[in-house]
GROMACS .gro file of C-alpha atoms in nm:
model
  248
    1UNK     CA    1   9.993  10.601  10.196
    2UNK     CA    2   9.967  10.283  10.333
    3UNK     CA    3  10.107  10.079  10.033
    4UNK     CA    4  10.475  10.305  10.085
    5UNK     CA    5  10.768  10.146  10.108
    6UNK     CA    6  11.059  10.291  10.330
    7UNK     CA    7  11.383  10.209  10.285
    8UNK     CA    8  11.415   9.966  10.547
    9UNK     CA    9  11.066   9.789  10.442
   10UNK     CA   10  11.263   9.715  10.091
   11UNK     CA   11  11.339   9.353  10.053
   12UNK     CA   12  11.696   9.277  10.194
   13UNK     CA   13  11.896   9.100   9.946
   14UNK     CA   14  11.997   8.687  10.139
   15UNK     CA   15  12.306   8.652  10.318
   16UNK     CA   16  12.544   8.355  10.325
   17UNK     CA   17  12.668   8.283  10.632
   18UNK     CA   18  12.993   8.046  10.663
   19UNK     CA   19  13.086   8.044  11.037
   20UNK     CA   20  12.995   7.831  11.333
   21UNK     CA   21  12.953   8.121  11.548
   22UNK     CA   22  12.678   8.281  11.293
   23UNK     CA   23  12.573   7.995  11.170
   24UNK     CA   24  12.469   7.852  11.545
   25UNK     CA   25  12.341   8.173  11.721
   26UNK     CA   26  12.096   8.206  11.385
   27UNK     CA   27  11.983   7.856  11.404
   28UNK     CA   28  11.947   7.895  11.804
   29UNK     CA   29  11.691   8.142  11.725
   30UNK     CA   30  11.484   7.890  11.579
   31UNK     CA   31  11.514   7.638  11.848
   32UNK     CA   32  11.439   7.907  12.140
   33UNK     CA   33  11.132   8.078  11.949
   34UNK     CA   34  11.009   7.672  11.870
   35UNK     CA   35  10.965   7.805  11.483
   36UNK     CA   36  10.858   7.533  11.269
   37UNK     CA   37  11.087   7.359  11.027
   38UNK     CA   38  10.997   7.283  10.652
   39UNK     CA   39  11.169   6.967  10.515
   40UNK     CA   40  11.195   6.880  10.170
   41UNK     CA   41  11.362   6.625   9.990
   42UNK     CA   42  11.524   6.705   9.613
   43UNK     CA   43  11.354   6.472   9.405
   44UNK     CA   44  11.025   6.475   9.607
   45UNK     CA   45  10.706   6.679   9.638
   46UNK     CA   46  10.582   6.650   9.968
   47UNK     CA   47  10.669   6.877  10.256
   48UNK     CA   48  10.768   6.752  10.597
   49UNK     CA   49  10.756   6.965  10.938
   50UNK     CA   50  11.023   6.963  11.208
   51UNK     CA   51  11.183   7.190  11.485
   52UNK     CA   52  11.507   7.220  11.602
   53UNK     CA   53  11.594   7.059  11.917
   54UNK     CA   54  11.997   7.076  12.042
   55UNK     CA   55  12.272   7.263  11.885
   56UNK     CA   56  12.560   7.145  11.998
   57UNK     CA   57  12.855   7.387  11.916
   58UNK     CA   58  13.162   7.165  12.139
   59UNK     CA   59  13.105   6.899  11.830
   60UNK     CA   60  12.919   7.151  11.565
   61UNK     CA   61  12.630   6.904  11.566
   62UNK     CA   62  12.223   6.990  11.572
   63UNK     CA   63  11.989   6.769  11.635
   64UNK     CA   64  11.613   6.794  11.447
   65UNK     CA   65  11.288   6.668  11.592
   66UNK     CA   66  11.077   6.339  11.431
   67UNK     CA   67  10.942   6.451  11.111
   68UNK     CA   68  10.577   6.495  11.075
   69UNK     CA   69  10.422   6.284  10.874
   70UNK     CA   70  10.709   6.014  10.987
   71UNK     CA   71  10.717   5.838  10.662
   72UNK     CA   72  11.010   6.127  10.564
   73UNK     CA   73  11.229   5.930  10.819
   74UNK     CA   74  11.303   5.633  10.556
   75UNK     CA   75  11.366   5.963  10.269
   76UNK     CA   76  11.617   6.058  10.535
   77UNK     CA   77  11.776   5.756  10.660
   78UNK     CA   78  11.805   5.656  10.268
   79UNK     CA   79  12.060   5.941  10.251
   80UNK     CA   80  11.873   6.117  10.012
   81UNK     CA   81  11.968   6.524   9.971
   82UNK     CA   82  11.733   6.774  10.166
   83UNK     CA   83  11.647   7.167  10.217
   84UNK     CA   84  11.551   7.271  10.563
   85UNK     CA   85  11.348   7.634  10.518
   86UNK     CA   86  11.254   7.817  10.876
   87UNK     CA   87  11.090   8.149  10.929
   88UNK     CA   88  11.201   8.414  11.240
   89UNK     CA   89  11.061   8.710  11.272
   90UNK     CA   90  11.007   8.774  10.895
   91UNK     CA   91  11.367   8.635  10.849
   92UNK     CA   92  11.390   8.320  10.615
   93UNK     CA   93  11.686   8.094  10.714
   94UNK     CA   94  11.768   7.787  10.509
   95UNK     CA   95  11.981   7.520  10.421
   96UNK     CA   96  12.091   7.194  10.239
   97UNK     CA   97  12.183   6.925  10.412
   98UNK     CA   98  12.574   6.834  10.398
   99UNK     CA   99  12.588   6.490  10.597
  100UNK     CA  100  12.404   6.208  10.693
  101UNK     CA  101  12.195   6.220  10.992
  102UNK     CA  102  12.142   5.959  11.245
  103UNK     CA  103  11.832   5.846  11.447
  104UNK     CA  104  11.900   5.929  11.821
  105UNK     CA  105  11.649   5.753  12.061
  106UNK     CA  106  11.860   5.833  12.405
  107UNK     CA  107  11.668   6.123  12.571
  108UNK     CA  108  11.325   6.164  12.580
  109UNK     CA  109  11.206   6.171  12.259
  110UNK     CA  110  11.296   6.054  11.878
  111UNK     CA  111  11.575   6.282  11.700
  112UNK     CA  112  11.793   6.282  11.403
  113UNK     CA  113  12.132   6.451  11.489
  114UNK     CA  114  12.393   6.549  11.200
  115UNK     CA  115  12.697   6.769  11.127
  116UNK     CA  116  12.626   7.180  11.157
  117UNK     CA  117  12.534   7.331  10.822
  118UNK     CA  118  12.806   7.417  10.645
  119UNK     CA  119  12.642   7.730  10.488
  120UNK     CA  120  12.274   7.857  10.587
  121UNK     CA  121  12.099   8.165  10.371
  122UNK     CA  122  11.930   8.414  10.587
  123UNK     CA  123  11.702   8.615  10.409
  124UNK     CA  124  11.526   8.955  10.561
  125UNK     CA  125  11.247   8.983  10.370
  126UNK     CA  126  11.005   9.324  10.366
  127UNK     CA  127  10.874   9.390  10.697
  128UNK     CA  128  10.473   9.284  10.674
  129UNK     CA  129  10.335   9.413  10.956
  130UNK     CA  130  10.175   9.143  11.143
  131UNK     CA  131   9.812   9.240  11.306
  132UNK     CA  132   9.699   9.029  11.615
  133UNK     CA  133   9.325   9.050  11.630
  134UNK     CA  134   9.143   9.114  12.047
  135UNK     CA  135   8.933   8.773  12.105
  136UNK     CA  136   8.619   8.958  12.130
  137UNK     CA  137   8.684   9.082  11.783
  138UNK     CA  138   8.798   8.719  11.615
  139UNK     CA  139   8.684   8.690  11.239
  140UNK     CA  140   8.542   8.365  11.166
  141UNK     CA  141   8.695   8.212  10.890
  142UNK     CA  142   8.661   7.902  10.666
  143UNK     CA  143   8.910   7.661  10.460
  144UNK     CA  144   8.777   7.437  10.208
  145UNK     CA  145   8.852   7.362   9.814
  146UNK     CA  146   8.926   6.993   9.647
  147UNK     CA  147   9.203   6.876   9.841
  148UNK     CA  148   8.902   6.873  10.191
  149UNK     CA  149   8.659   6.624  10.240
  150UNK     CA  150   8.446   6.923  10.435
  151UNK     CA  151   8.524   7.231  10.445
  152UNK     CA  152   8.694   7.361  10.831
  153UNK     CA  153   8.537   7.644  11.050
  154UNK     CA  154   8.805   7.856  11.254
  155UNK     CA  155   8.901   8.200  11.361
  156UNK     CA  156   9.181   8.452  11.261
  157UNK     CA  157   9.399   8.539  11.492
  158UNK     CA  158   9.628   8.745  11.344
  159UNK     CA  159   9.662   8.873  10.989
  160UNK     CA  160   9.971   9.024  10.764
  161UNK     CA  161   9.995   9.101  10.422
  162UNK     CA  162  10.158   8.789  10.315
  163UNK     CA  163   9.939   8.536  10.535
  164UNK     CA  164   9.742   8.476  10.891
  165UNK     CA  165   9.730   8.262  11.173
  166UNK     CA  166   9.445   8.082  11.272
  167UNK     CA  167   9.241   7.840  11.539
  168UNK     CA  168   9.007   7.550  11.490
  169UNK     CA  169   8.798   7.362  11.780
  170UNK     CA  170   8.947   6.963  11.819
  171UNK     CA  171   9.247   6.826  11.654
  172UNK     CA  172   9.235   6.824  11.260
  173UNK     CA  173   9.589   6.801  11.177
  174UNK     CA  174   9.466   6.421  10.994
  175UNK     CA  175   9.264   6.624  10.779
  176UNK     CA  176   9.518   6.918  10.627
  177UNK     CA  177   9.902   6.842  10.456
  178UNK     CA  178  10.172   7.106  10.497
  179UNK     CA  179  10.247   7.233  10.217
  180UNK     CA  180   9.953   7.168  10.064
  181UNK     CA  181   9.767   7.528   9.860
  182UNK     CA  182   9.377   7.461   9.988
  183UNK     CA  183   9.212   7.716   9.715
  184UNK     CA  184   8.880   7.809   9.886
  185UNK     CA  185   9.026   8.056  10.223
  186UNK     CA  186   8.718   8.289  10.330
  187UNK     CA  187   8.775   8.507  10.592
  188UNK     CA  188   8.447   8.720  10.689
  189UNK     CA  189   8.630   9.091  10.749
  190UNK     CA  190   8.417   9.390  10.849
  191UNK     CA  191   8.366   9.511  10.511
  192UNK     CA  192   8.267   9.191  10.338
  193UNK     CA  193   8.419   8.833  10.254
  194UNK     CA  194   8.775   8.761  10.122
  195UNK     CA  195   8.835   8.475   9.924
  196UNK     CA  196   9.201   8.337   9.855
  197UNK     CA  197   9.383   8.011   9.823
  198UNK     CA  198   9.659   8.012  10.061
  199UNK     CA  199   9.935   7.739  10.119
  200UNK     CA  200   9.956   7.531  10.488
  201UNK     CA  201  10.285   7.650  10.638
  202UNK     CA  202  10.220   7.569  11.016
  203UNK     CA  203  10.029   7.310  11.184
  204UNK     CA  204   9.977   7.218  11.532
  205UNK     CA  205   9.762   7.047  11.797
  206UNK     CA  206   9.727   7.216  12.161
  207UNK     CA  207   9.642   6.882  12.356
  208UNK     CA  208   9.586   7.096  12.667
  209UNK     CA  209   9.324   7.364  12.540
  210UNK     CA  210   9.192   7.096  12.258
  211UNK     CA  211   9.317   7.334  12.004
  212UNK     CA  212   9.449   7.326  11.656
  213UNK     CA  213   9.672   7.643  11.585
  214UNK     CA  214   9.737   7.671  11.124
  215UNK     CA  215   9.995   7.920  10.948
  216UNK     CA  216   9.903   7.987  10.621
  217UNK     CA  217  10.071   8.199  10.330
  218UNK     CA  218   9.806   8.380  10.077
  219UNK     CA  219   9.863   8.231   9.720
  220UNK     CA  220   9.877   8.361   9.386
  221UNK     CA  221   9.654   8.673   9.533
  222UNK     CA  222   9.478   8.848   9.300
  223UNK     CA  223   9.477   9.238   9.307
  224UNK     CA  224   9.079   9.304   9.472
  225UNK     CA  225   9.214   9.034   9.751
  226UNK     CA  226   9.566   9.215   9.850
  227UNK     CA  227   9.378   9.570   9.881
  228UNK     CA  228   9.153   9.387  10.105
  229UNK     CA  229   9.436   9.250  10.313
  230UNK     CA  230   9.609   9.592  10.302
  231UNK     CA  231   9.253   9.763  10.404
  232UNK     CA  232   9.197   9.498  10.725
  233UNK     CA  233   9.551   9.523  10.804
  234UNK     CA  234   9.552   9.901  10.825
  235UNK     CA  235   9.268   9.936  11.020
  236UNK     CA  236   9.389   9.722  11.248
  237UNK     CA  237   9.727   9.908  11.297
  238UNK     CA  238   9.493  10.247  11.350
  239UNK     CA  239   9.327  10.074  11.622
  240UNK     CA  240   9.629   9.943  11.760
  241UNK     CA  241   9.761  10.277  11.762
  242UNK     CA  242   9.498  10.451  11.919
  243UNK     CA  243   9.450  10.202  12.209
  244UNK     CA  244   9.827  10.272  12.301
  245UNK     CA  245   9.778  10.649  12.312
  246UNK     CA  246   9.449  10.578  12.527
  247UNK     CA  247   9.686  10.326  12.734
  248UNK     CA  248   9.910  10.622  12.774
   0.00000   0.00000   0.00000
């Protein structure tokens, strides 16, 4: 059945890692793969995005890209305690911040550089399978709810049981927050609409193709909505599967 669990699909339970060695070659992961970076300060609600730009392991020093929205800068430069939160490959890898950073404006672009985490949690969670969808076969797909002014037409581009990636025409990253749980998701699947709130965790604007690319994470999903999810998902890993036999 599809909703079996093997032993390595169970959820892993975190890791603390202590080293410099571990600590760096997990962190480089990030910066190679360009995964997105969730800031968040302790006594605030909003959520800022970032990536990691240099690791530096002659001086155990990183350096993190300008914050977006900026205004997190001043949260930062105020000294005020943070959690970074990144995602690789279904692996969660985390940590608080254990020195103050300092604005770097030498190279090409704005950075904060700061000491090497002392400690970073690295969490395998259950493997969701991850379906990419072929672009003649893109579901359209709509976000809207109270926290839009209108709602915004896209496309799914890939789908797992815990969330989906998607596309929208122009640059609307002025219109969406990360962070933010937009409760009206519709995605129009082959067997009929799903509905969902789901919570921004990825936002960015392809200058070159016009194109805004959105992670989101389903939220709060209500039974009828996961067996959807589980149903789209598993006909797209039969498909998957018989395309490779035909490719073989």
């Amino acid at each position: 059945m599809f909703n079996t669990q093997s032993a390595e699909d169970a959820p892993q339970p975190p890791k603390v890692l202590t080293t410099p060695l571990e600590i760096s070659s997990n962190l480089r992961q990030l910066q190679d793969s360009h995964d997105p970076l969730i800031i968040t300060f302790h006594e605030r609600t909003q959520r800022f995005q970032s990536y990691l730009v240099d690791i530096d392991r002659d001086r155990n020093m990183i350096a993190l890209d300008e914050m977006i929205p900026r205004d997190g800068e001043r949260f930062l430069l105020a000294g005020e305690p943070f959690k970074v939160e990144g995602f690789h490959d279904g692996v969660r890898i985390a940590w608080e911040s254990n020195g103050a950073l300092s604005i770097d404006e030498s190279g090409d672009a704005r950075c904060y550089r700061g000491p090497l985490p002392a400690e970073v949690v690295y969490h395998q969670r259950r493997n969701a399978f991850r379906a990419a969808l072929k672009l003649a076969q893109l579901v359209s797909v709509e976000l809207g709810g109270d926290k839009l002014k209108s709602s915004l037409v896209g496309k799914l581009l890939d789908i797992s049981a815990t969330g989906c990636k998607l596309r929208f025409e122009g640059d609307i990253t002025s219109s969406l927050q990360l962070g933010q749980v937009y409760d009206r998701f519709v995605a129009a699947l082959p067997f009929g609409n799903m509905t969902a709130p789901v919570e921004l965790r990825y936002l960015h604007f392809e200058e070159k193709i016009s194109t805004t690319f959105a992670g989101v994470r389903f939220h709060n999903m209500s039974g009828l909505v996961q067996r959807q999810v589980e149903r789209f998902v598993y006909q797209l890993q039969r498909e998957a599967r018989r395309f490779d036999k035909d490719d073989m």
